PDB file of C-alpha atoms in Angstrom:
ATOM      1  CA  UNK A  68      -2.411  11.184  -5.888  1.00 58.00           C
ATOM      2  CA  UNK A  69      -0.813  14.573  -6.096  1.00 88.00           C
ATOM      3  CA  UNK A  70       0.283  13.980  -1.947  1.00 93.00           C
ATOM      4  CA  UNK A  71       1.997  10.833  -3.018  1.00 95.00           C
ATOM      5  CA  UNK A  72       4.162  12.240  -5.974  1.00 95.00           C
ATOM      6  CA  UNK A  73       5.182  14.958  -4.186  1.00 95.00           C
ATOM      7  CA  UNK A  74       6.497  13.016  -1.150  1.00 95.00           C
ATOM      8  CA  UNK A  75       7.949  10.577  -3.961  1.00 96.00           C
ATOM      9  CA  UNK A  76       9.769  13.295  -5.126  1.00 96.00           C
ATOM     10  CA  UNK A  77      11.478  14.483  -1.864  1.00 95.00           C
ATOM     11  CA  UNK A  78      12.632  10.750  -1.470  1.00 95.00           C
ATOM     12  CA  UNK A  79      14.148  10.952  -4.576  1.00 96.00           C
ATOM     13  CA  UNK A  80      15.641  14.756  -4.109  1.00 96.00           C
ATOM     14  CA  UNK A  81      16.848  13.901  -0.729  1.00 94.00           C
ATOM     15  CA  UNK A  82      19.153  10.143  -2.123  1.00 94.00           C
ATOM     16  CA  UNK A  83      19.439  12.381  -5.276  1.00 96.00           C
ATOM     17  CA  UNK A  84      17.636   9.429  -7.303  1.00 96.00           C
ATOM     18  CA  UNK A  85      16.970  10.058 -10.963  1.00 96.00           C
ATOM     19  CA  UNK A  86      13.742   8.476 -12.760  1.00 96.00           C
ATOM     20  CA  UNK A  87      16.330   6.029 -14.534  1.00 96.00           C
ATOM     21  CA  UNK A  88      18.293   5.546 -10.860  1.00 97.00           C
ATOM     22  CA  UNK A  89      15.151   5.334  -9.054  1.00 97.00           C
ATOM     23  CA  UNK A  90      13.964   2.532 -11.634  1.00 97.00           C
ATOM     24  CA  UNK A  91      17.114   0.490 -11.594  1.00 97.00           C
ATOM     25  CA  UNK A  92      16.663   0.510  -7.663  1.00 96.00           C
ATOM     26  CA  UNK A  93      13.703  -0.831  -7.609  1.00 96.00           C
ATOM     27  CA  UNK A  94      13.772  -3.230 -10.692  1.00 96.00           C
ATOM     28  CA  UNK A  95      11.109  -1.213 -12.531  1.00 97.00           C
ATOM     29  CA  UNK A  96      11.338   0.085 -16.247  1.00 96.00           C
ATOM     30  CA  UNK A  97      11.644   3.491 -16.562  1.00 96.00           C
ATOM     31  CA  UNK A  98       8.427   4.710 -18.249  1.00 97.00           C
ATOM     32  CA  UNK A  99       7.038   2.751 -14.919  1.00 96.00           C
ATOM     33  CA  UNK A 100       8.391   5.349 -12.860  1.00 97.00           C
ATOM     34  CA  UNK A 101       7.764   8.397 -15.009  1.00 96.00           C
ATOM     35  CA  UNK A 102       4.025   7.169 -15.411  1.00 96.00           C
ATOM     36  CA  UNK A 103       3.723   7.388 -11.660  1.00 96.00           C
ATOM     37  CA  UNK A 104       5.494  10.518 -11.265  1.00 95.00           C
ATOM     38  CA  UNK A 105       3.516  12.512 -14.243  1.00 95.00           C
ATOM     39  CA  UNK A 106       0.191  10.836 -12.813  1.00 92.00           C
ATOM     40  CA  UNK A 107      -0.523   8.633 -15.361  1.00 93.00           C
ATOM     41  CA  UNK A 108      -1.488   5.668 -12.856  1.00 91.00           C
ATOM     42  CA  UNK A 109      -0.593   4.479  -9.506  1.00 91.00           C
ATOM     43  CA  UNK A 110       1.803   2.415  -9.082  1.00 95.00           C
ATOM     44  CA  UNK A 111       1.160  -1.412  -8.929  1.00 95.00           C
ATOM     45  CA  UNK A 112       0.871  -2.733  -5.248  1.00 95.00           C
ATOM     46  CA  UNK A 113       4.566  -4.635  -6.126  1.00 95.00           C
ATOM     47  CA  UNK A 114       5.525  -1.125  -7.259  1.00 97.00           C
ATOM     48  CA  UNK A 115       4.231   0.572  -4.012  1.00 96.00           C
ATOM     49  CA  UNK A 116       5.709  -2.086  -2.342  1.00 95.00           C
ATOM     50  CA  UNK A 117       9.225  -1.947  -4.453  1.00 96.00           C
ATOM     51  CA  UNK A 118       9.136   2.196  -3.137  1.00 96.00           C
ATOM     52  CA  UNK A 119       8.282   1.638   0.462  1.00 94.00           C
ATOM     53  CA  UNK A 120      10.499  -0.858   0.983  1.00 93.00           C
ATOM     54  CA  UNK A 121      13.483   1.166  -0.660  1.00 94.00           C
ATOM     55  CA  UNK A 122      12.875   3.801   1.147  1.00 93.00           C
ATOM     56  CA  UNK A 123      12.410   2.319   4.460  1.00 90.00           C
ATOM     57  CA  UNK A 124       9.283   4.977   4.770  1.00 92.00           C
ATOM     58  CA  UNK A 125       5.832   4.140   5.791  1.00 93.00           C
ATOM     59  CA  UNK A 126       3.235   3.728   3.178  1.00 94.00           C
ATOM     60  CA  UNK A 127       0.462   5.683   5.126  1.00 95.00           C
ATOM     61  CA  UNK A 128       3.112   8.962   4.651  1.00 94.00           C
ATOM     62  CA  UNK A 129       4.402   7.978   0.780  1.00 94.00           C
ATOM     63  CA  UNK A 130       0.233   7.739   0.572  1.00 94.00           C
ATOM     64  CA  UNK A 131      -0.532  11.189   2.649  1.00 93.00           C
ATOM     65  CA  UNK A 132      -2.409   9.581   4.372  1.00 93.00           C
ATOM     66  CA  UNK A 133      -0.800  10.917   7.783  1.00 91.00           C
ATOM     67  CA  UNK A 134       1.247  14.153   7.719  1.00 89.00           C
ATOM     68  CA  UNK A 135       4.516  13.269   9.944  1.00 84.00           C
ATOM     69  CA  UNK A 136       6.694  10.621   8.317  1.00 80.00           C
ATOM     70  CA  UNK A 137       7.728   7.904  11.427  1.00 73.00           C
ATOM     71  CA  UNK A 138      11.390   7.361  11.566  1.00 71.00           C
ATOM     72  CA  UNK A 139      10.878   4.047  12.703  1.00 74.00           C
ATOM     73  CA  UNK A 140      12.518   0.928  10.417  1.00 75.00           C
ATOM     74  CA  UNK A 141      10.308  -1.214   9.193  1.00 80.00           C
ATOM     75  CA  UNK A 142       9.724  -4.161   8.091  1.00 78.00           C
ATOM     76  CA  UNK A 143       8.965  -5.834   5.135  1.00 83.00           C
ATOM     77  CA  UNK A 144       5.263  -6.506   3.687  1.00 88.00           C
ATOM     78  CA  UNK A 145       3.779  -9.689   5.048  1.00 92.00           C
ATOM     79  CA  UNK A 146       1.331 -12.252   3.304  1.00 93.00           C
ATOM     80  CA  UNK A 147      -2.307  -9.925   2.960  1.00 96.00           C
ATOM     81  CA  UNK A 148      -4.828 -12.907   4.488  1.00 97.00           C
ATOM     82  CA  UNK A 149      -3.371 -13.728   7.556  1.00 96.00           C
ATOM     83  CA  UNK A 150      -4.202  -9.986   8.293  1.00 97.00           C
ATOM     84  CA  UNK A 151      -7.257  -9.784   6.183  1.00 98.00           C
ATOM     85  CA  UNK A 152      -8.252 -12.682   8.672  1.00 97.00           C
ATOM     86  CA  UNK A 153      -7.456 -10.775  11.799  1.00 97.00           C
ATOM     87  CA  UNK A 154      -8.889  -7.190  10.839  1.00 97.00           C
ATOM     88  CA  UNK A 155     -12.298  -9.411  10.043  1.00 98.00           C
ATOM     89  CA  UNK A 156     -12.473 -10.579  13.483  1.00 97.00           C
ATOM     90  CA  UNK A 157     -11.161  -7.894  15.781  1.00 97.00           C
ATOM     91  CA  UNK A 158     -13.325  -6.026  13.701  1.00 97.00           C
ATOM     92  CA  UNK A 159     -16.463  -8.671  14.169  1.00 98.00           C
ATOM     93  CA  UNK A 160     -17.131  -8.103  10.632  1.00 97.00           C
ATOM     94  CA  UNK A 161     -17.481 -11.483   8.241  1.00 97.00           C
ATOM     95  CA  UNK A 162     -16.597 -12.126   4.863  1.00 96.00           C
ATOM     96  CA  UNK A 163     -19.799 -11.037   3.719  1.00 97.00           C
ATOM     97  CA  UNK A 164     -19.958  -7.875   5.585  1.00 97.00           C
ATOM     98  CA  UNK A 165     -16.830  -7.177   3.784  1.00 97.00           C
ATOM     99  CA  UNK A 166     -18.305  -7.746   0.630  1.00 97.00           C
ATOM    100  CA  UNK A 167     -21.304  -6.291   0.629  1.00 97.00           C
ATOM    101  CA  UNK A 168     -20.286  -2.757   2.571  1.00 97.00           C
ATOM    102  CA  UNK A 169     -17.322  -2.548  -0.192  1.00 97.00           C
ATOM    103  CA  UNK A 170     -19.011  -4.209  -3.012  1.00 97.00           C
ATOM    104  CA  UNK A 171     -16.593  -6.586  -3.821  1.00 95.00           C
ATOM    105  CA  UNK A 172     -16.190  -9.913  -5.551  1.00 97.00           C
ATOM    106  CA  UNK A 173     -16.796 -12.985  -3.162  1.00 97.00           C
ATOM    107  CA  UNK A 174     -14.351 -14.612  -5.614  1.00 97.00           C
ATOM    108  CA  UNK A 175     -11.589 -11.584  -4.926  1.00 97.00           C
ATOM    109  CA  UNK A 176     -12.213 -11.711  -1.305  1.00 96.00           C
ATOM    110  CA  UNK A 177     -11.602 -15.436  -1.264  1.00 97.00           C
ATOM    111  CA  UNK A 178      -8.560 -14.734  -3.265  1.00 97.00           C
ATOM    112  CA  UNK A 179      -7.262 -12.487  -0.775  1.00 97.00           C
ATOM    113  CA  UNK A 180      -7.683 -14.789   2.448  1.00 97.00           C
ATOM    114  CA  UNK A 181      -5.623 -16.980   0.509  1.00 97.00           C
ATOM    115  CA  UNK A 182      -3.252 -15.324  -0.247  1.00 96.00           C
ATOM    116  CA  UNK A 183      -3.771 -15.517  -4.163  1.00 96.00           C
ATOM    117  CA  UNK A 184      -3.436 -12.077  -4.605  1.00 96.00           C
ATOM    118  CA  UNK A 185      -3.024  -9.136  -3.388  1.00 95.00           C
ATOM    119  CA  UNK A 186      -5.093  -5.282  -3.466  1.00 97.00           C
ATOM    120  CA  UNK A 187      -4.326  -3.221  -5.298  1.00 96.00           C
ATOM    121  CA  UNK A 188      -2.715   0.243  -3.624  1.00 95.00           C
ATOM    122  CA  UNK A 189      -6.781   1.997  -3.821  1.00 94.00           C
ATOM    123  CA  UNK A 190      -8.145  -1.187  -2.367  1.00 96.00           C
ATOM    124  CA  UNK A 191      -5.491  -1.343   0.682  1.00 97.00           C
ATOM    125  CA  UNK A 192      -6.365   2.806   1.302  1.00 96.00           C
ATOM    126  CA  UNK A 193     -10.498   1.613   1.211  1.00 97.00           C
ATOM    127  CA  UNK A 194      -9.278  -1.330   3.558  1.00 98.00           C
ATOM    128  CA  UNK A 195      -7.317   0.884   5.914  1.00 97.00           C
ATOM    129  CA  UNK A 196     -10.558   3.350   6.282  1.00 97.00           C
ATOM    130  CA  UNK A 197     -13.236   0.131   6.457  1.00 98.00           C
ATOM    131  CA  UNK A 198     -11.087  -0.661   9.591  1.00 98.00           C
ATOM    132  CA  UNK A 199     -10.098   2.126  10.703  1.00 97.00           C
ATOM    133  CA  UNK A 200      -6.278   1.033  10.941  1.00 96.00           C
ATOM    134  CA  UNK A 201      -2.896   1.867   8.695  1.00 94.00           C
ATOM    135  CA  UNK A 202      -1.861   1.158   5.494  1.00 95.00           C
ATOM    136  CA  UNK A 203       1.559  -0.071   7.131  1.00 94.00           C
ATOM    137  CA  UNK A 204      -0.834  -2.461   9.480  1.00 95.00           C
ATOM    138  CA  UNK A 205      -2.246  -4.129   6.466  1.00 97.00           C
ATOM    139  CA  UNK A 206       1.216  -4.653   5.088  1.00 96.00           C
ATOM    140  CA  UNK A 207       2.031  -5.839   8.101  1.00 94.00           C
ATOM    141  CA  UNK A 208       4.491  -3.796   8.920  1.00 89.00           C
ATOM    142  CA  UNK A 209       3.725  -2.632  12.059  1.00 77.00           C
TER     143      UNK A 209
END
């Protein structure tokens, strides 16, 4: 998590954001943003999202996950199962495969295809290594 405050940092540094400014940005309480930045917890996948999409970065680079940030724009974050969907199949895995190999609830899976809810920012990093594809992908975003 270290990775990701520190390149949360230099996005603040660099629009010379405050905790308090960055948290007004984003529509976040303060102690929100502090927790994240004094690794107390990651941030909620709204959260994430909130920080991505205010800083027009990608999420694989806020994650440090990849090492040069893209200067492309992009977009914002697109419903999760439509993609879920498509990773399963050019992927030729099924729901169960999914399941079992990342021992997760049929009932959360289900609720993901359908767009009932969403991961959670350690579930979309496991997701992004099961299929060997970017965070930004799953967000559709690229």
């Amino acid at each position: 998590m270290s990775e990701f405050v520190e390149r949360l940092k230099e996005y603040m540094e660099d629009g010379n954001l405050s905790v308090t400014a960055l948290a007004k940005k984003i529509g976040v309480s303060r102690a929100t943003v502090s927790g994240i930045i004094n690794e107390v917890h990651m941030p909620s996948t709204e959260v994430f999202v909130s920080l991505i999409e205010y800083f027009d970065c990608s999420a694989d680079y806020l994650l440090g996950k990849i090492d040069i940030p893209n200067n492309e724009s992009f977009g914002f974050v697109k419903p999760f199962g439509k993609i879920l969907r498509k990773c399963l199949k050019d992927n030729l895995k099924t729901e169960t495969d999914l399941q079992d190999d990342l021992h997760i609830s049929s009932s959360l899976t289900y609720r993901w295809l359908n767009d009932k809810a969403t991961p959670t920012v350690n579930s979309y990093i496991k997701l992004a290594e099961y299929f060997h594809c970017s965070i930004d992908y799953l967000l559709g975003r690229e």
